[in-house]
Amino acid sequence: MRRVYLVAATLLTAATIHTPASIAAPAAVTETVYVESTIDSDADGKLDRIAADVMRPDTAGRVPIVMEASPYYGLGATAAANVPRGFGRWYDEYFVPRGYAVVEVEMQGTSRSTGCPTTGGPEDTASVRAVVDWLNGRAKAFYADGRAAVASWSTGNVGMLGVSYNGTLPNAAAAANIPGVKTIVPIAAISSWYEYARDQGVAYKGWDADYPSYLANYVVSSAQKTKCKPVFDKLAREDGDESDDYTSFWKARDYRPGAQNVSASVFAVHGQADWNVKPSQFGRWWKELADRNVPRKIWLHRGGHLDPISFRQAEWQRVMGLWMDHWLKGADNGIMSEPMADVQKPDGTWERHAAWPQPGTRDTTLHFGPAAGGMAGSLTTTPVSSGTQRLAGNTNLGESAMMANPETADSRRLVYVTAPLKQDARLSGEVRLTVRVAANRTSTPLTALLVDYGPSTQAVLTERSPLQLSTEKCGKTDLRDRTGCARPPDVSVQAVTARMLTKGAIDAKNRLSLESATPLPTNATADVSWKLHARDALIPAGHRIGIVVVTHHGGYIAADPGANGISLDVSLGVSKVVLPIVGGAVIT
């Protein structure tokens, strides 16, 4: 064993370790182990073995662990069985000199691990559990040559972190309450795979055709691809593309019910313009955690699918150091006394709040009304007693056109707008709608956009793909020179008169349940309620708040072959939107 460590230490001398001046770099050990799991996901009669790379201080004492699990490590290169792939992220350079081990876990069926990936299924969680169990002395592991590997250096305290799928696995681990997982840092992470592919009974554009089997086939190792084909075929059969309902397949991939089991602390980070892993993923997970008073912290930034190391590097590393020291080493360093929520403003600056949604947030209900004040429809606190407006199909209408010209009636979209605000309105939380419709079809998509009408500027940031976020080079020179993972997003600022704040869609057949359809009556009205994605935004005084309602949104949800034939009447007065406003109603 000592020979292995000496070889690993010798190999490490060529690596770059970033060490602050105040911290002396200890000698480090690297090794690759294979942990025996409790599952046989490829049905070959052998328990899956999960590959894990370890970098740790070469000290006599025990150390806690910062862990990143991923399905992406094996993409693009073949790794040797007996040495680590290389620790491409910044975690090893930052945490190892501070007395942590860094462990990179290759999810089942990917890279050097055996088994089959199942896109968020219980097998994903089991692959993480195996390694955490090994770090706590509850599972066996082996080196490539078959010798036993014992984590005698481990305290068993694990902090999981990562971006995109790498952040989703921590959510799964926390929901499963794996003993030893003390904290998680999910960044741009999924909390419900159903809501990654669907929005309340209707598929997202690009996620509507066997997405789970596509992703599993994308990340599987070449060595396992043929063996895993029956598993992928089963994913395709069971994913429910025919109905887009919330079935048992998706329940098994929904971590939010597990919030009742969470004992780990949670530090969530998400972009409010992330339309890959959409904002409901943090918003509804966060609410479940808040309802159970889970220790937590949140950063909401203005960008899309991004890692904070690329746009707030110094503060991110400061907070991560304090967070892990507190939850894995028990340091009384004041991190939990700092404000819970950091929210980035459109101009790029940050503000801090005691909680999120912001304290004092109360529901404000606004009712759909007829044309008023030069607008095609109105939003008022007092409902009108009657009236309807006709909504038709709109397959060729883009989002900008949906929001444009709110003063002009257009049957392809209905728009309801407040009078100019007399004071700023701060939105903080999840928007809800109820629309009473009489339709000519038993099933129809309905999509709503919340819009800030008024002259302003809008920052548009470039973002990374999930694979880029998980695998971009992230060494000392990248952090110093702002390249690789630390490369800041490009920002373009546009002058706008209408700014989409959030949106959401539903298939009206799922208005009573996401688990089964209830056809719309074609000779009576029905109330359809749905949620938009969580949002924090300031709407300035003088601007107007608008709700735009369409049937099909071609840039957001999957195509409906009969969308142009849709016709429905929307009842005014009873149709309404509920806005979470800090301080309550500001609209009179």
XYZ file of C-alpha atoms in Angstrom:
588
model
C 0.000 0.000 0.000
C 2.781 2.428 0.804
C 4.329 1.714 -2.591
C 1.087 2.692 -4.287
C 0.984 5.946 -2.336
C 4.624 6.747 -3.177
C 4.007 6.179 -6.867
C 0.877 8.303 -6.710
C 2.742 11.056 -4.901
C 5.530 10.944 -7.493
C 3.029 11.233 -10.313
C 1.461 14.186 -8.555
C 4.627 16.260 -8.568
C 3.932 17.257 -12.178
C 0.428 18.459 -11.319
C -0.426 22.054 -10.498
C -1.681 22.692 -6.976
C -2.967 26.198 -6.269
C -2.201 27.054 -2.649
C -2.913 30.386 -0.978
C 0.137 31.943 0.673
C -1.353 31.308 4.094
C -1.708 27.565 3.512
C 1.270 25.248 3.115
C 0.677 22.574 0.481
C 0.923 19.103 2.038
C 2.112 16.114 0.090
C -0.856 14.564 -1.685
C -1.866 11.041 -2.607
C -3.916 10.096 -5.662
C -5.505 6.732 -6.344
C -8.329 5.071 -8.258
C -10.636 2.630 -6.513
C -13.593 0.511 -7.570
C -16.430 0.365 -5.055
C -18.785 -2.580 -4.941
C -22.391 -1.374 -5.086
C -25.611 -3.139 -4.111
C -27.095 -3.107 -7.650
C -26.687 -5.063 -10.862
C -28.087 -2.508 -13.302
C -26.831 -4.299 -16.429
C -28.194 -7.689 -15.272
C -24.917 -9.516 -15.882
C -25.016 -11.360 -12.550
C -22.351 -9.135 -10.994
C -22.778 -6.185 -8.687
C -21.885 -2.902 -10.373
C -18.491 -1.513 -9.483
C -18.254 2.260 -9.280
C -14.950 3.900 -10.193
C -13.772 6.780 -8.004
C -10.648 8.917 -8.223
C -9.257 10.189 -4.925
C -6.859 13.015 -4.153
C -6.098 13.531 -0.470
C -3.456 14.979 1.823
C -0.723 12.513 2.748
C -1.249 12.948 6.470
C -1.798 10.591 9.373
C -5.136 12.136 10.341
C -8.580 11.650 8.904
C -10.038 14.206 6.516
C -13.530 15.057 5.211
C -14.461 14.732 1.551
C -15.580 17.088 -1.184
C -17.234 14.882 -3.791
C -18.305 15.445 -7.388
C -20.186 12.586 -9.044
C -20.749 12.726 -12.797
C -21.883 10.746 -15.843
C -19.575 12.791 -18.078
C -16.041 11.889 -16.961
C -15.566 9.209 -19.593
C -16.586 11.278 -22.606
C -13.827 12.167 -25.011
C -10.944 10.092 -23.613
C -10.138 6.629 -22.325
C -8.661 6.541 -18.828
C -6.251 3.975 -17.419
C -7.756 1.593 -14.893
C -5.169 2.132 -12.158
C -4.554 5.911 -12.068
C -6.871 8.928 -11.828
C -8.005 10.725 -14.948
C -6.545 14.040 -13.827
C -8.863 16.143 -11.599
C -9.853 18.744 -14.141
C -11.898 21.040 -11.895
C -10.689 23.631 -9.357
C -11.823 21.638 -6.326
C -8.590 19.678 -5.813
C -6.385 22.773 -6.019
C -8.556 24.640 -3.547
C -9.659 21.999 -1.044
C -6.764 19.514 -0.748
C -4.373 22.115 0.730
C -7.132 22.968 3.185
C -7.244 19.452 4.581
C -9.908 17.794 2.416
C -9.945 14.804 0.126
C -11.492 15.361 -3.285
C -13.326 12.361 -4.715
C -14.626 12.173 -8.292
C -17.238 9.446 -8.788
C -18.016 7.936 -12.186
C -21.752 7.188 -12.265
C -22.773 3.602 -13.012
C -22.336 2.571 -16.647
C -20.108 5.542 -17.468
C -16.362 5.848 -17.955
C -14.747 2.957 -15.997
C -17.800 2.015 -13.900
C -19.855 -1.046 -14.767
C -23.640 -1.105 -14.984
C -26.047 1.035 -17.014
C -27.056 4.689 -16.670
C -30.799 5.221 -16.223
C -31.190 9.032 -16.414
C -32.106 9.956 -12.888
C -33.317 6.536 -11.828
C -32.651 4.857 -8.478
C -29.509 3.315 -9.950
C -27.930 6.791 -10.183
C -28.477 7.298 -6.484
C -27.201 3.813 -5.696
C -23.905 4.544 -7.447
C -23.374 7.588 -5.230
C -24.481 5.687 -2.143
C -21.878 2.989 -2.777
C -18.988 5.444 -2.648
C -20.341 7.311 0.380
C -20.779 3.959 2.106
C -17.168 3.053 1.325
C -15.981 6.359 2.768
C -17.896 5.459 5.932
C -16.662 1.861 6.167
C -19.947 0.314 5.009
C -18.888 -0.955 1.567
C -15.945 -2.763 -0.013
C -13.629 -1.302 -2.640
C -10.699 -2.592 -4.641
C -7.747 -1.321 -6.632
C -7.451 -2.257 -10.296
C -5.168 -5.173 -9.385
C -7.773 -6.637 -7.015
C -6.281 -5.575 -3.678
C -8.694 -4.256 -1.071
C -8.926 -0.463 -0.728
C -9.872 0.876 2.693
C -10.716 4.525 3.315
C -8.977 4.628 6.687
C -8.117 8.287 6.023
C -11.794 9.366 5.814
C -13.890 11.025 8.521
C -16.958 9.919 6.543
C -18.247 13.504 6.273
C -19.093 14.200 2.629
C -20.004 17.434 0.882
C -21.329 16.899 -2.645
C -21.267 19.623 -5.283
C -21.509 20.018 -9.020
C -23.198 21.689 -11.968
C -26.079 20.395 -14.123
C -26.213 16.542 -13.959
C -23.278 16.745 -11.538
C -25.480 18.938 -9.320
C -28.508 16.708 -9.789
C -26.778 13.710 -8.206
C -26.316 15.660 -4.921
C -30.053 16.401 -4.901
C -30.713 12.679 -5.316
C -28.296 11.811 -2.510
C -29.863 14.319 -0.112
C -33.394 13.128 -0.911
C -32.272 9.558 -0.190
C -30.735 10.751 3.097
C -27.522 8.795 2.528
C -25.711 8.673 5.886
C -22.503 10.660 5.651
C -23.723 13.255 3.147
C -23.612 16.326 5.381
C -24.147 19.044 2.771
C -24.894 19.439 -0.929
C -24.251 22.292 -3.360
C -26.529 21.743 -6.393
C -25.744 24.254 -9.175
C -28.125 24.523 -12.157
C -29.437 21.167 -10.938
C -32.508 19.047 -11.564
C -34.852 18.215 -8.685
C -37.549 16.557 -10.832
C -36.663 14.811 -14.076
C -40.323 15.027 -15.111
C -40.033 18.799 -15.061
C -36.791 18.629 -16.995
C -38.710 17.044 -19.877
C -42.257 18.286 -19.252
C -44.175 21.325 -18.071
C -47.428 20.218 -16.447
C -48.586 17.631 -18.977
C -46.892 18.993 -22.095
C -43.393 18.189 -23.355
C -40.722 20.831 -23.749
C -39.433 21.444 -27.240
C -36.423 19.162 -27.779
C -37.277 16.870 -24.862
C -40.351 15.222 -26.387
C -38.898 12.065 -27.994
C -37.417 9.387 -25.699
C -35.161 11.824 -23.894
C -34.213 9.496 -20.973
C -32.948 6.762 -23.305
C -31.179 9.334 -25.486
C -29.239 10.770 -22.547
C -28.412 7.356 -21.098
C -27.087 6.226 -24.478
C -25.061 9.443 -24.721
C -23.196 9.020 -21.435
C -22.764 5.224 -21.377
C -19.227 3.928 -21.784
C -18.366 2.190 -25.037
C -17.603 -0.966 -23.035
C -21.170 -1.077 -21.693
C -23.162 0.173 -24.691
C -24.204 -3.182 -26.127
C -24.904 -4.706 -22.729
C -27.098 -1.720 -21.810
C -29.280 -1.709 -24.925
C -32.128 -3.648 -23.207
C -32.054 -1.110 -20.364
C -32.280 1.793 -22.806
C -35.097 0.123 -24.730
C -36.986 -0.209 -21.448
C -36.461 3.495 -20.712
C -37.941 4.340 -24.111
C -40.958 2.091 -23.528
C -41.726 3.488 -20.095
C -41.072 7.219 -20.464
C -44.704 8.033 -21.314
C -44.119 10.239 -24.349
C -47.562 9.296 -25.614
C -49.383 11.137 -22.821
C -46.735 13.329 -21.119
C -48.419 12.398 -17.808
C -46.558 12.151 -14.503
C -46.242 8.369 -14.265
C -44.467 5.974 -11.900
C -41.447 6.234 -14.236
C -41.149 9.942 -13.420
C -42.069 9.545 -9.749
C -38.963 7.406 -9.367
C -36.980 10.329 -10.764
C -38.567 13.049 -8.614
C -36.447 14.003 -5.599
C -38.814 16.573 -4.107
C -40.931 14.130 -2.065
C -37.635 13.112 -0.461
C -37.305 16.593 1.047
C -39.034 15.153 4.117
C -35.979 12.921 4.577
C -33.250 15.501 3.990
C -30.788 15.876 6.847
C -27.993 17.510 4.802
C -27.740 21.266 4.437
C -28.360 22.663 0.948
C -26.674 25.529 -0.892
C -28.560 25.996 -4.187
C -27.323 28.090 -7.106
C -29.416 28.766 -10.206
C -29.715 31.139 -13.150
C -33.003 32.950 -13.573
C -32.528 32.786 -17.349
C -31.675 29.068 -17.370
C -34.090 27.552 -19.877
C -32.150 24.279 -19.978
C -32.528 23.299 -16.324
C -35.486 25.592 -15.846
C -36.107 27.742 -12.752
C -38.878 25.501 -11.388
C -36.093 23.044 -10.587
C -34.727 25.270 -7.842
C -37.995 27.025 -6.965
C -40.102 23.987 -6.072
C -37.200 22.092 -4.471
C -36.381 25.170 -2.399
C -39.983 25.462 -1.184
C -39.993 21.824 -0.059
C -36.749 22.399 1.840
C -38.007 25.651 3.368
C -41.255 24.010 4.520
C -39.116 21.554 6.483
C -36.664 24.173 7.746
C -33.653 22.468 6.148
C -30.491 24.566 6.751
C -29.961 26.291 3.427
C -28.523 29.088 1.354
C -29.235 30.268 -2.198
C -27.648 32.283 -4.996
C -29.847 33.438 -7.880
C -27.907 34.966 -10.739
C -29.053 36.783 -13.871
C -27.607 34.294 -16.377
C -28.538 30.931 -17.806
C -26.789 27.552 -17.515
C -23.607 28.719 -15.771
C -21.171 27.948 -12.945
C -20.528 30.820 -10.478
C -16.775 30.207 -10.739
C -17.020 31.938 -14.136
C -18.637 35.168 -12.959
C -18.109 35.564 -9.185
C -14.932 33.615 -8.576
C -13.443 35.201 -5.442
C -16.722 35.345 -3.534
C -17.683 31.837 -4.646
C -14.441 30.353 -3.361
C -14.685 32.330 -0.111
C -18.197 31.105 0.594
C -17.433 27.527 -0.479
C -14.471 27.400 1.896
C -16.562 28.635 4.814
C -19.527 26.420 3.883
C -17.527 23.193 3.729
C -15.508 24.065 6.833
C -18.741 24.605 8.769
C -20.651 21.535 7.612
C -17.789 19.034 7.256
C -15.362 20.192 9.968
C -17.763 21.815 12.415
C -16.082 25.233 12.194
C -17.952 28.038 13.934
C -17.101 30.572 11.231
C -20.295 32.616 10.906
C -21.343 31.399 7.474
C -24.853 30.565 8.698
C -25.180 34.071 10.153
C -24.671 35.645 6.738
C -27.826 36.515 4.738
C -29.460 33.417 3.266
C -30.027 34.737 -0.254
C -27.773 36.499 -2.765
C -29.696 37.799 -5.785
C -27.995 39.303 -8.820
C -29.598 42.373 -10.356
C -29.926 42.872 -14.129
C -26.920 45.244 -14.123
C -24.700 42.502 -12.659
C -24.460 43.794 -9.086
C -25.638 41.731 -6.145
C -27.980 42.272 -3.223
C -28.472 40.153 -0.129
C -31.660 39.170 1.688
C -32.491 37.365 4.899
C -34.504 34.734 3.025
C -35.987 33.803 -0.319
C -38.727 34.484 -1.276
C -37.963 37.809 0.335
C -39.468 38.447 3.770
C -42.809 40.213 3.582
C -43.797 38.648 0.257
C -47.579 38.353 -0.078
C -49.904 37.227 -2.839
C -51.480 39.872 -5.059
C -54.424 38.667 -7.174
C -55.129 40.426 -10.467
C -58.153 39.620 -12.614
C -58.376 39.515 -16.412
C -60.524 42.335 -17.748
C -61.601 43.916 -21.057
C -59.763 46.552 -23.071
C -58.988 49.617 -20.962
C -56.494 52.454 -20.844
C -55.505 51.895 -24.449
C -54.580 48.221 -23.847
C -56.222 45.194 -25.474
C -56.949 43.699 -22.037
C -56.641 44.798 -18.430
C -55.381 43.443 -15.103
C -57.173 44.834 -12.067
C -57.589 44.012 -8.402
C -61.396 44.197 -8.776
C -62.925 41.619 -11.144
C -65.459 42.444 -13.833
C -68.715 40.507 -13.677
C -68.763 39.013 -17.171
C -67.306 38.932 -20.665
C -65.158 36.645 -22.793
C -62.341 36.965 -25.296
C -61.597 34.531 -28.134
C -58.178 32.833 -28.341
C -57.123 30.985 -31.494
C -54.133 28.889 -32.563
C -50.715 30.477 -33.034
C -48.145 27.975 -34.300
C -46.052 30.564 -36.139
C -46.035 33.292 -33.483
C -42.654 33.886 -31.823
C -42.185 35.039 -28.249
C -41.281 38.622 -29.151
C -44.387 38.899 -31.319
C -46.524 37.467 -28.510
C -45.461 40.304 -26.224
C -45.437 43.110 -28.802
C -48.113 45.765 -29.216
C -50.204 45.110 -26.099
C -52.544 47.858 -27.194
C -53.620 45.848 -30.240
C -56.169 43.016 -30.045
C -54.922 39.798 -31.648
C -56.810 36.499 -31.412
C -53.515 34.571 -31.669
C -52.647 35.844 -28.207
C -54.507 37.539 -25.387
C -52.753 40.213 -23.354
C -53.831 41.685 -20.002
C -51.960 44.688 -18.634
C -52.078 46.781 -15.456
C -52.162 50.547 -15.330
C -48.689 52.103 -14.905
C -47.303 51.229 -11.480
C -47.201 54.090 -8.982
C -44.290 52.458 -7.153
C -41.762 49.700 -7.722
C -43.080 46.140 -7.504
C -40.713 43.391 -6.377
C -41.649 39.900 -7.569
C -40.240 37.108 -5.393
C -41.462 33.539 -5.813
C -43.758 31.511 -8.042
C -46.562 32.978 -10.176
C -49.874 31.097 -10.476
C -52.730 31.425 -12.973
C -56.303 30.231 -13.257
C -58.024 30.656 -16.616
C -61.637 29.683 -17.290
C -61.971 28.396 -20.834
C -64.585 26.993 -23.179
C -62.706 25.042 -25.831
C -63.430 23.246 -29.088
C -61.039 20.419 -28.154
C -60.764 17.991 -25.262
C -57.069 18.776 -24.949
C -55.159 21.974 -25.610
C -51.877 23.509 -24.514
C -52.035 26.817 -22.665
C -48.945 28.941 -22.160
C -48.619 32.155 -20.156
C -45.848 34.742 -20.080
C -45.343 37.312 -17.321
C -44.096 40.515 -18.929
C -42.609 43.778 -17.680
C -43.866 46.456 -20.108
C -41.760 49.586 -20.152
C -38.513 50.941 -21.599
C -35.487 49.200 -20.117
C -32.368 47.253 -20.989
C -31.930 43.499 -20.906
C -28.637 41.686 -20.476
C -28.209 38.494 -22.502
C -25.388 36.192 -21.374
C -23.810 33.313 -23.241
C -24.073 30.023 -21.384
C -22.410 26.611 -21.360
C -23.719 23.189 -22.286
C -24.086 20.646 -19.453
C -21.046 18.783 -20.785
C -18.939 21.965 -20.900
C -19.893 22.868 -17.338
C -18.865 19.441 -16.104
C -15.646 18.961 -18.030
C -14.117 22.356 -18.847
C -10.474 22.632 -17.843
C -10.212 24.413 -14.500
C -6.625 24.686 -13.306
C -4.668 27.405 -11.546
C -3.898 29.229 -14.778
C -7.568 29.150 -15.797
C -8.567 30.833 -12.565
C -5.747 33.339 -12.893
C -6.254 34.124 -16.575
C -10.067 33.771 -16.648
C -10.001 30.912 -19.170
C -11.596 27.452 -19.183
C -14.110 27.126 -16.369
C -13.366 30.689 -15.215
C -13.995 32.208 -18.649
C -16.690 34.829 -18.007
C -19.832 34.731 -20.122
C -20.171 37.243 -22.923
C -22.762 39.894 -22.082
C -24.775 41.892 -24.606
C -27.171 44.613 -23.479
C -30.312 45.249 -25.495
C -32.843 48.073 -25.308
C -36.342 46.609 -24.918
C -39.897 47.782 -24.286
C -41.158 44.383 -23.129
C -39.172 42.015 -20.918
C -40.303 38.419 -20.389
C -39.857 37.640 -16.692
C -41.117 34.071 -16.546
C -43.437 31.640 -18.285
C -45.131 28.284 -17.936
C -47.363 25.876 -19.855
C -49.933 23.165 -19.210
C -51.980 20.731 -21.234
C -55.529 21.511 -20.133
C -56.287 17.786 -19.976
C -53.978 17.673 -16.927
C -55.704 20.531 -15.094
C -56.964 18.221 -12.322
C -53.992 15.860 -12.144
C -50.602 15.447 -13.754
C -50.971 11.702 -13.314
C -53.999 11.238 -15.565
C -55.993 13.128 -18.155
C -59.458 14.629 -17.758
C -60.769 15.688 -21.167
C -61.996 19.248 -21.468
C -65.772 19.522 -21.920
C -66.635 20.883 -25.350
C -70.013 22.247 -24.304
C -69.118 23.892 -20.978
C -66.392 25.906 -19.274
C -63.520 24.522 -17.223
C -61.015 26.189 -14.915
C -57.374 25.500 -15.763
C -54.759 26.375 -13.134
C -50.993 26.212 -13.604
C -47.706 27.599 -12.350
C -44.984 29.661 -13.969
C -41.307 29.286 -13.154
C -39.981 30.914 -9.979
C -38.622 34.437 -10.415
C -37.140 37.340 -8.493
C -37.393 40.664 -10.348
C -37.947 44.364 -9.819
C -40.628 46.002 -11.991
C -40.026 49.775 -11.842
C -42.618 52.431 -11.123
C -44.176 53.676 -14.362
C -43.964 50.226 -15.977
C -46.915 47.894 -16.456
C -47.261 44.244 -15.477
C -48.659 42.075 -18.252
C -49.867 38.525 -18.725
C -49.802 37.101 -22.245
C -51.808 33.909 -22.859
C -51.323 31.748 -25.939
C -52.048 28.160 -26.797
C -48.889 26.840 -28.471
C -45.457 28.395 -27.847
C -43.238 26.927 -30.547
C -39.985 28.003 -28.918
C -40.900 26.526 -25.552
C -43.098 23.429 -25.864
C -43.277 20.598 -28.380
C -45.356 21.070 -31.498
C -49.066 20.273 -31.364
C -50.090 18.959 -34.815
C -53.554 20.478 -34.500
C -52.588 23.749 -32.846
C -53.919 25.936 -35.658
C -57.391 24.460 -35.219
C -57.691 25.421 -31.564
C -60.381 27.886 -30.579
C -61.404 28.766 -27.045
C -63.152 31.516 -25.119
C -61.496 32.935 -22.015
C -63.840 34.205 -19.324
C -62.952 37.579 -17.856
C -63.230 38.343 -14.150
C -62.876 34.757 -12.948
C -59.614 34.289 -14.867
C -56.756 35.616 -12.762
C -53.067 35.673 -11.952
C -51.561 35.537 -8.464
C -48.265 37.385 -8.071
C -45.911 37.029 -5.081
C -45.089 40.694 -4.364
C -42.802 41.913 -1.592
C -44.987 44.003 0.697
C -48.193 42.925 -1.016
C -50.359 44.746 -3.543
C -48.917 47.789 -5.317
C -51.524 47.841 -8.086
C -54.674 49.905 -7.550
